[in-house]
Coordinates of C-alpha atoms in Angstrom, one line a residue:
X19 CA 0.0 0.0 0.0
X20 CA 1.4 3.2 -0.9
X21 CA 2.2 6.0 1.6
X22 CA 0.1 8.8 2.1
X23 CA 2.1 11.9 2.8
X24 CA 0.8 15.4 4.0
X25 CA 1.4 16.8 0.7
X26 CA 0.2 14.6 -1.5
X27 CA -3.6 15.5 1.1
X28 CA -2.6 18.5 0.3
X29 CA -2.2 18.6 -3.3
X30 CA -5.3 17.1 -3.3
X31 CA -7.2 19.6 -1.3
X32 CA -6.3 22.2 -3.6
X33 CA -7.2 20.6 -6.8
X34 CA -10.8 19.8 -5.1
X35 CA -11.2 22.2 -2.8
X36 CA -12.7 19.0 -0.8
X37 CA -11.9 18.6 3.2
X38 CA -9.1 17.4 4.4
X39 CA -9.7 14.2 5.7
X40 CA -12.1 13.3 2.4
X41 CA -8.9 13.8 0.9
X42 CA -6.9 11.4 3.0
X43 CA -9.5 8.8 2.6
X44 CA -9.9 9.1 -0.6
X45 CA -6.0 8.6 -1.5
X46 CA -6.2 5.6 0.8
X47 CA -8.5 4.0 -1.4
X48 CA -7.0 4.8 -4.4
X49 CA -4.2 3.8 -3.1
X50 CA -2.0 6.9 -3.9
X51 CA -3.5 7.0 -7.4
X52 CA -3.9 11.1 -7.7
X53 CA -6.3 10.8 -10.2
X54 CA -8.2 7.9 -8.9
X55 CA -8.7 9.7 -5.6
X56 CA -9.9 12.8 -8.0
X57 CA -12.4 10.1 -8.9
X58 CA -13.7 9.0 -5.7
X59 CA -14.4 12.5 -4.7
X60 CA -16.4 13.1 -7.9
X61 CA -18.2 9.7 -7.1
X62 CA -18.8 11.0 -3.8
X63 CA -20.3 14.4 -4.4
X64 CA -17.7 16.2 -3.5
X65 CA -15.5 17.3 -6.1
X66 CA -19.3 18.0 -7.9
X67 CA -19.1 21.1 -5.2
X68 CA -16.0 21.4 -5.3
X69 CA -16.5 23.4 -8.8
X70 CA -18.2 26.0 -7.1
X71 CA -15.4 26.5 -4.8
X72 CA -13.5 29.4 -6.8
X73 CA -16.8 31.5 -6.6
X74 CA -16.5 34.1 -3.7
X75 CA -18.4 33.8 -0.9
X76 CA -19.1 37.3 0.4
X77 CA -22.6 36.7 2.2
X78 CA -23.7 34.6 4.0
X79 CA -25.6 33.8 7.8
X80 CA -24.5 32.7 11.9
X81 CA -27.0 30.4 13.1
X82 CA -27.0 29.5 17.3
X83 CA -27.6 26.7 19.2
X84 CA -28.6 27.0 23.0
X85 CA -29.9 23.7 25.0
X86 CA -33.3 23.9 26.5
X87 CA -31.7 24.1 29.5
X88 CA -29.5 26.9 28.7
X89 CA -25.9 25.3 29.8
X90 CA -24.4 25.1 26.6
X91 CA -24.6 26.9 23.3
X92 CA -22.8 27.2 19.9
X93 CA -22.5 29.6 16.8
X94 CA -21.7 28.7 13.2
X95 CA -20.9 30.8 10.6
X96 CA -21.9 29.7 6.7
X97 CA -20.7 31.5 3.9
X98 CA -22.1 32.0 0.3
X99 CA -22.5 33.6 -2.6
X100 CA -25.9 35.8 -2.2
X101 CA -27.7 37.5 0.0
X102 CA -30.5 35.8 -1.3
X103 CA -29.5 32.9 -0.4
X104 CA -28.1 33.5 3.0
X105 CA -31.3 34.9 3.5
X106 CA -33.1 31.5 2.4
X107 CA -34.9 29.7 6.1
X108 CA -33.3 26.3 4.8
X109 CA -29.9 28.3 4.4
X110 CA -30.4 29.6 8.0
X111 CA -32.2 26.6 9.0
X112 CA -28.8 24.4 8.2
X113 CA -26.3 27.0 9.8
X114 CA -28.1 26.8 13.0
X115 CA -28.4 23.0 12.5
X116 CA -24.0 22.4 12.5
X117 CA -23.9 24.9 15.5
X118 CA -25.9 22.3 17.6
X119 CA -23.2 19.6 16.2
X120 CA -20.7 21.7 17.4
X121 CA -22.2 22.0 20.3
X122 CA -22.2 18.4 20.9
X123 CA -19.4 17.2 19.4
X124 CA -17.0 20.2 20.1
X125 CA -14.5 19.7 17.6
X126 CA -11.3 21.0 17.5
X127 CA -11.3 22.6 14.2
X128 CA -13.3 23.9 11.0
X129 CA -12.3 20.3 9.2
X130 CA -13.7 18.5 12.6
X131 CA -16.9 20.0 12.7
X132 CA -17.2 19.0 9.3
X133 CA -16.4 15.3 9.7
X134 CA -18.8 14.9 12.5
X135 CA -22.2 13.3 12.6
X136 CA -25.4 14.8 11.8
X137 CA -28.2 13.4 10.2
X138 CA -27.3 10.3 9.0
X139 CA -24.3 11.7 7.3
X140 CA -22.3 13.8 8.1
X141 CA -21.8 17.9 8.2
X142 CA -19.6 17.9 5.1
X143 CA -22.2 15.7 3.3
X144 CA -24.9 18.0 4.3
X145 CA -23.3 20.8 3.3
X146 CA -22.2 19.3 -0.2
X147 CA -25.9 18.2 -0.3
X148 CA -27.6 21.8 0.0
X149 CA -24.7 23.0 -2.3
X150 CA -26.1 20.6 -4.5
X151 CA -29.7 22.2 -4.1
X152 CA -29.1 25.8 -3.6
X153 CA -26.4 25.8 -6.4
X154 CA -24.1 28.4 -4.7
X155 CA -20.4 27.7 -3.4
X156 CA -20.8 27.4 0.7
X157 CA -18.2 27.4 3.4
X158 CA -18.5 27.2 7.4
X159 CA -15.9 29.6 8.0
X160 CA -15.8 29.4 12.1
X161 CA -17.5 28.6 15.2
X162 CA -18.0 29.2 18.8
X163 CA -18.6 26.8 21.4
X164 CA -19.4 27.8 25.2
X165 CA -20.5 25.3 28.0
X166 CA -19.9 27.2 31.6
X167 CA -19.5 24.5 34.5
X168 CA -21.5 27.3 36.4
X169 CA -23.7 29.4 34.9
X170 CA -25.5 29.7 31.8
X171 CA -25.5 30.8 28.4
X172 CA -27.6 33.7 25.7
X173 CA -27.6 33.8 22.5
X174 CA -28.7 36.6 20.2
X175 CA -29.2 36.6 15.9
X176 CA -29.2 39.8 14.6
X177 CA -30.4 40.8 10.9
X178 CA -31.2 37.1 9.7
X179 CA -28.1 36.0 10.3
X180 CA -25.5 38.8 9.8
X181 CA -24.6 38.9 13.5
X182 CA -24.5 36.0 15.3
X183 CA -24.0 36.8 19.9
X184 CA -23.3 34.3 22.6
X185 CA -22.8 34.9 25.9
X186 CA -21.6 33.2 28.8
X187 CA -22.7 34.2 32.5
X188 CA -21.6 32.8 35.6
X189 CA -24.2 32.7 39.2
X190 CA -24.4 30.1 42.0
X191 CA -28.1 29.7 42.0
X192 CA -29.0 26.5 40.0
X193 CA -32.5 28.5 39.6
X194 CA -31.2 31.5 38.0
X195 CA -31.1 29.6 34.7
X196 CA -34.8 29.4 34.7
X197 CA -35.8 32.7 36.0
X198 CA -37.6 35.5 34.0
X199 CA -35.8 37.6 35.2
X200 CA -32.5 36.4 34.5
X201 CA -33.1 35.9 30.9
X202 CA -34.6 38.9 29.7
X203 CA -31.2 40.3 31.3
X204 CA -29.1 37.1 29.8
X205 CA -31.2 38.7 26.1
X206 CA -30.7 42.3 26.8
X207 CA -27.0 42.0 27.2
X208 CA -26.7 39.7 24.0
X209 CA -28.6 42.6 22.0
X210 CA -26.3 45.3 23.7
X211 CA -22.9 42.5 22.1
X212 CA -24.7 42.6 18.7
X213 CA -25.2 46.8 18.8
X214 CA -22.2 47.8 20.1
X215 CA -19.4 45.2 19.8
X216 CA -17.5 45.5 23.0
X217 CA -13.8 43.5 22.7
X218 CA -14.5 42.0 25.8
X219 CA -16.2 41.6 29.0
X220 CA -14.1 42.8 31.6
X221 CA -11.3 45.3 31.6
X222 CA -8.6 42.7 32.5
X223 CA -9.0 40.8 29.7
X224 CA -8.0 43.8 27.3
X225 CA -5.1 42.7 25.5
X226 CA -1.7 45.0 26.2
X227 CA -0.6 45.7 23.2
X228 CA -4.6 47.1 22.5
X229 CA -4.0 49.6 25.7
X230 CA -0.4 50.2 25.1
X231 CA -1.3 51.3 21.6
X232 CA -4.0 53.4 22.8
X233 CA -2.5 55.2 25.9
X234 CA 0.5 56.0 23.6
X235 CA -2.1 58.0 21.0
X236 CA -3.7 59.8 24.3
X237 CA 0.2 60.8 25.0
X238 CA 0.2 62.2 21.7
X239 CA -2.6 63.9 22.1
X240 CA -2.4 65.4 25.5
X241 CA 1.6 66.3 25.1
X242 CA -0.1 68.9 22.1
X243 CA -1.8 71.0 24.7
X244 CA 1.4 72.1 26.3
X245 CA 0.3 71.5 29.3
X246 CA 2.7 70.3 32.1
X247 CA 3.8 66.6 32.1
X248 CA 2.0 65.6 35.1
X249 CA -1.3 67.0 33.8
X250 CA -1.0 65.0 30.4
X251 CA -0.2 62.3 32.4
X252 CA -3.9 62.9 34.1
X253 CA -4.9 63.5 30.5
X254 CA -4.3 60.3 29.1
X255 CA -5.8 58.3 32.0
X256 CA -9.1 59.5 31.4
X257 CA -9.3 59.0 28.0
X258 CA -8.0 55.4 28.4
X259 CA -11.1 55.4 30.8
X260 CA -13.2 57.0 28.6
X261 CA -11.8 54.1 26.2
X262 CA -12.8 51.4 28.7
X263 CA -16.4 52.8 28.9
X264 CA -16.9 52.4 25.0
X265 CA -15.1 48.7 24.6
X266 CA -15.9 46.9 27.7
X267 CA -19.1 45.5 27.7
X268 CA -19.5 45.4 31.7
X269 CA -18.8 49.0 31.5
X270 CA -20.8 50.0 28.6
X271 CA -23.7 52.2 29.4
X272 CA -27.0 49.7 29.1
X273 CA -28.4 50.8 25.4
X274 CA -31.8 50.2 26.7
X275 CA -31.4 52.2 30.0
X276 CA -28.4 55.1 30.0
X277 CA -29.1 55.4 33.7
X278 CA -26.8 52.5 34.5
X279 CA -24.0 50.3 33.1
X280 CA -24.5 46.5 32.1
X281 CA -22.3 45.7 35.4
X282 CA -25.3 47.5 37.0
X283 CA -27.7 46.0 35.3
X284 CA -26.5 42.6 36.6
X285 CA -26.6 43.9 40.5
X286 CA -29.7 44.8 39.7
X287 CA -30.9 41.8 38.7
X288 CA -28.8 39.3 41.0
X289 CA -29.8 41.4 43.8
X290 CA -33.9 40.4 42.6
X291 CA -33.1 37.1 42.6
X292 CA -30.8 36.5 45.8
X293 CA -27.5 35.7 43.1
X294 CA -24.7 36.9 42.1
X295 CA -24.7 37.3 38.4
X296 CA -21.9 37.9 36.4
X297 CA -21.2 38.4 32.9
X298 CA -18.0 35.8 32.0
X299 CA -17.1 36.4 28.2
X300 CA -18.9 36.4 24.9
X301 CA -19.1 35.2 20.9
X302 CA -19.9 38.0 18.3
X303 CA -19.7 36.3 15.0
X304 CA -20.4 39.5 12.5
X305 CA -20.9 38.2 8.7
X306 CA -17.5 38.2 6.9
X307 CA -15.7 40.0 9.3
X308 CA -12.4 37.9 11.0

């Protein structure tokens, strides 16, 4: 039997723009044959898509998954060609269908999710299958998988699919999950993800190179009104706060209520239900954006 090397997979990826481990199994069976394996894919379906695979795919729909329970939840991103199609309920339909197998299989990469289960196929089959119906070139371009140990999860689709919001929240209470209360918050601060697109939850988790970059403008700018050093030392710090209010989403001012922040918010509503709430980290999955 003939050894299957990395780049020979590869080679074969890029002449059928068909997934990765099709590809290996496919030169398995044709025993190295390059040509053969080209073959197999066509007889599989795949390599059928596959000709669709140099048309850009600049539209396209997140779909979400959350369990009845609310523990666990998933997004997937689709790609494809039209908005009329990534508009289309089976388009949407099948996007938030491979979040819930991510959710339940939680692979470790785009090529896993589309090797795993679902139906009585699997993702990659579906997908070559509604290829096959829709007639446009598709790609699942990423996901997001969030299971707390403690807590809960929200998710939020925006515009049909153009923005996708999953948020995780920590509390003690096993009965916070179920309470009104606690999810028209869990919604409200999914909706306030999808409007205003913090970078994160909670100041700590700004990356340093983000604040470094910014407090060295707010140098810049405060060293220009002459001002002595100490003052544009003062100067910079509160507009790096300033910066914090508008990017962290526990600090954000509640777009519903500009009365009180989203960290507010969730006193507000842990102190109603005897909890401590808190908002943990979040998913926004925007349309063609990285």
């Amino acid at each position: 039997m003939a050894q299957i090397t990395a780049a020979m997979v590869k080679e074969l990826r890029e002449m059928t723009d068909s997934p990765m481990m099709e590809c290996k199994k496919a030169l398995v069976e044709a025993d190295g044959d390059m040509n053969a394996a080209v073959d197999i894919l066509r007889k599989n379906g795949l390599a059928a898509a596959a000709k669709k695979a140099g048309r850009e795919t600049n539209e396209g729909a997140v779909g979400a998954y959350v369990s009845a329970d609310g523990r666990e939840g998933a997004l997937c991103e689709v790609a494809c060609e039209t908005d009329f199609v990534g508009s289309n309920p089976k388009f949407t339909g099948f996007a938030a269908s491979v979040a819930e197998v991510a959710c339940a299989t939680e692979p470790a990469d785009v090529d896993a999710l589309l090797a795993a289960p679902m139906a009585a196929e699997t993702v990659q089959a579906e997908l070559t299958e509604l290829i096959h119906t829709m007639g446009e070139n598709m790609k699942i371009t990423r996901f997001a998988v969030r299971k707390p140990a403690s807590g809960a999860v929200s998710s939020y689709v925006h515009m049909g699919g153009k923005i996708g919001v999953l948020v995780e929240f920590s509390f003690e209470k096993a009965e916070t999950a179920s309470a009104d209360a606690f999810k028209t918050f869990a919604h409200d601060v999914a909706m306030q993800v999808a409007a205003t697109a913090p970078i994160c939850a909670v100041r700590e988790d700004v990356p340093q190179d983000v604040i470094d970059h910014e407090v060295s403008i707010y140098k810049a700018q405060a060293a220009e009104s002459g001002k002595p050093e100490a003052i544009q030392e003062k100067m910079a710090i509160g507009r790096l706060e300033k910066y914090y209010k508008g990017v962290v989403l526990n600090e954000q001012e509640f777009i519903k209520d500009s009365s009180m922040t989203i960290s507010a918010y969730a006193a507000k509503v842990s102190k109603e239900l005897g909890d401590t709430i808190k908002i943990v980290a979040f998913d926004r999955l925007a349309r063609g954006e990285e």
